[in-house]
Amino acid sequence: MRPEVLGRPRRRLPRVVPGGRPGGRQTPETADRRGHHGHHRRRRGCRQRQETSPAGRILILLDSSFFIALADSKDRWHPSALRLRKKLAGPLVMSDLVVAEAVTVLGHRKGGRAARAVYEYIVDNCEIEYLDARTMPEVFQEFLRHDGTLSVADAHSAWLMSSRGIPEILSFDSDFDKVTGVERIR
């Protein structure tokens, strides 16, 4: 069950500002452009040159390593994640596989509460792209193109970047350096 159904307040990660306001809150203009939980709706399979938000800002793809480092103060990338969090301004996109990866690792490292806080933040503030039966063959081709050196989750992220024209990924995972045309923010 979702926490709001149980009458508990939602927890948020502070100071990530995808909606343009402190605390990650959406502006009324942003809320009007988004659907339930802030997910943008779009048809699959549409290839675009470089996708931008309605406000004209370039989309940024997020990797699980960013959220893991941000939530785990013992992670070696934690200071970098804190620094980058303050600079996030573009619309944020994630793969559903990356969400699962981040929540799983955080649940193991920090417990269920930390994992739930990150999950709720992601659902409320990021556009989540779901892997489905139509896109799986293309994602698997991306996986094979890298000869299995990328995880399927990373191959899905690389495919999303290619198919949607997203030029940047916020990640501490050096595997993305193998992907042509991807600029890794770290």
XYZ file of C-alpha atoms in Angstrom:
186
model
C 0.000 0.000 0.000
C 1.094 3.530 -0.677
C 1.969 5.585 2.444
C -0.674 8.242 1.771
C -3.339 5.527 1.935
C -2.086 4.625 5.391
C -2.310 8.256 6.471
C 1.454 8.707 6.846
C 3.143 11.758 5.402
C 5.358 11.301 2.337
C 9.113 11.618 2.762
C 11.212 13.480 0.248
C 14.896 13.919 -0.447
C 15.682 17.598 0.059
C 16.990 20.097 -2.458
C 16.778 18.286 -5.794
C 15.018 20.828 -7.947
C 13.571 19.277 -11.103
C 10.411 21.384 -10.941
C 12.322 24.610 -10.509
C 11.451 25.185 -6.848
C 13.418 24.345 -3.704
C 12.594 20.970 -2.222
C 11.713 19.472 -5.609
C 8.132 20.702 -5.460
C 6.423 21.140 -8.756
C 5.306 24.536 -9.894
C 1.674 24.765 -11.025
C 2.952 25.036 -14.608
C 4.994 21.843 -14.224
C 2.113 19.996 -12.598
C -0.150 20.894 -15.535
C 2.291 19.316 -17.996
C 2.664 16.097 -16.058
C 0.401 13.196 -15.328
C -0.013 11.149 -12.174
C 3.133 11.274 -9.978
C 4.821 13.640 -12.415
C 5.253 11.027 -15.161
C 5.277 12.465 -18.654
C 3.178 10.422 -21.026
C 4.555 9.725 -24.482
C 4.249 7.070 -27.114
C 7.016 4.506 -27.344
C 9.134 4.173 -30.421
C 9.200 7.874 -31.288
C 12.772 8.833 -32.109
C 13.750 12.423 -31.604
C 16.895 14.424 -32.201
C 17.353 15.787 -28.683
C 14.373 15.772 -26.410
C 13.734 18.782 -24.240
C 11.232 19.529 -21.554
C 8.287 21.833 -22.283
C 10.375 24.585 -20.668
C 13.084 23.960 -23.282
C 15.646 22.394 -20.939
C 17.546 19.296 -22.035
C 16.518 16.107 -20.271
C 19.014 14.307 -18.017
C 18.940 10.565 -17.459
C 19.670 9.376 -13.914
C 21.452 6.178 -12.963
C 20.934 4.219 -9.752
C 24.507 5.010 -8.670
C 23.522 8.662 -8.134
C 20.631 7.880 -5.779
C 22.616 5.181 -3.980
C 25.514 7.579 -3.379
C 23.161 10.376 -2.344
C 21.339 8.261 0.247
C 24.342 6.322 1.616
C 26.809 8.585 3.444
C 29.363 5.737 3.442
C 29.328 5.424 -0.352
C 32.591 6.574 -1.960
C 30.653 8.880 -4.317
C 28.509 10.492 -1.589
C 30.366 13.870 -1.592
C 30.085 14.069 -5.386
C 26.379 13.195 -5.243
C 25.779 15.981 -2.710
C 27.630 18.451 -4.949
C 25.707 17.391 -8.062
C 22.355 17.429 -6.279
C 22.707 21.184 -5.835
C 23.273 21.649 -9.563
C 20.386 19.538 -10.887
C 18.064 21.736 -12.861
C 16.905 19.778 -15.893
C 13.947 17.430 -16.150
C 14.932 14.013 -14.794
C 14.320 10.679 -16.538
C 14.954 7.141 -15.262
C 14.429 3.596 -16.429
C 12.163 1.396 -14.320
C 15.051 -1.076 -14.110
C 17.261 1.646 -12.642
C 14.573 2.466 -10.066
C 14.441 -1.214 -9.079
C 18.234 -1.377 -8.886
C 18.508 1.741 -6.684
C 15.748 0.642 -4.321
C 17.156 -2.892 -4.032
C 20.701 -1.748 -3.239
C 19.502 0.905 -0.777
C 17.187 -1.579 0.920
C 20.128 -3.905 1.419
C 22.519 -1.162 2.603
C 20.267 1.199 4.566
C 16.999 -0.668 5.144
C 13.465 -0.419 3.872
C 12.752 3.117 5.088
C 15.650 4.631 3.153
C 14.690 2.625 0.072
C 11.076 3.781 0.355
C 12.080 7.436 0.744
C 14.152 7.263 -2.442
C 11.423 5.355 -4.285
C 8.779 7.916 -3.354
C 11.039 10.789 -4.374
C 11.703 9.157 -7.751
C 8.031 8.418 -8.408
C 7.026 11.978 -7.533
C 9.837 13.843 -9.295
C 11.169 11.797 -12.207
C 9.759 10.593 -15.477
C 10.025 6.803 -15.406
C 10.356 4.915 -18.694
C 9.126 1.331 -18.515
C 10.689 -1.586 -20.374
C 7.964 -3.486 -22.193
C 7.555 -6.250 -24.768
C 7.866 -3.793 -27.676
C 11.129 -2.231 -26.511
C 12.825 -5.319 -25.048
C 14.224 -6.565 -28.411
C 15.872 -3.176 -29.046
C 17.241 -3.015 -25.496
C 18.594 -6.537 -25.864
C 20.311 -5.496 -29.121
C 21.948 -2.640 -27.168
C 23.050 -5.199 -24.568
C 24.563 -7.401 -27.313
C 26.197 -4.401 -29.026
C 28.286 -4.020 -25.870
C 28.966 -7.770 -25.740
C 27.355 -8.162 -22.323
C 29.639 -5.614 -20.629
C 26.616 -3.463 -19.720
C 23.909 -4.788 -17.422
C 20.441 -5.020 -18.973
C 19.444 -2.027 -16.809
C 22.375 -0.013 -18.195
C 21.572 -1.183 -21.738
C 18.006 0.076 -21.229
C 19.372 3.438 -20.086
C 21.717 3.605 -23.099
C 18.836 2.715 -25.420
C 16.632 5.397 -23.831
C 19.336 7.994 -24.336
C 19.736 7.008 -27.973
C 16.028 6.722 -28.779
C 15.032 9.959 -27.048
C 18.126 11.998 -27.865
C 19.089 12.483 -24.218
C 22.773 13.509 -24.248
C 23.691 13.271 -20.543
C 23.497 10.702 -17.780
C 24.206 11.443 -14.145
C 26.115 8.333 -13.117
C 29.161 7.181 -11.201
C 29.231 3.962 -13.256
C 32.200 3.996 -15.659
C 30.456 1.394 -17.852
C 28.637 4.299 -19.517
C 31.988 5.563 -20.824
C 31.824 2.649 -23.302
C 28.605 3.993 -24.841
C 29.164 6.219 -27.874
C 27.469 9.606 -27.751
C 26.867 9.582 -23.995
C 28.239 12.285 -21.741
C 28.519 11.090 -18.160
C 28.032 13.734 -15.478
C 30.001 12.791 -12.367
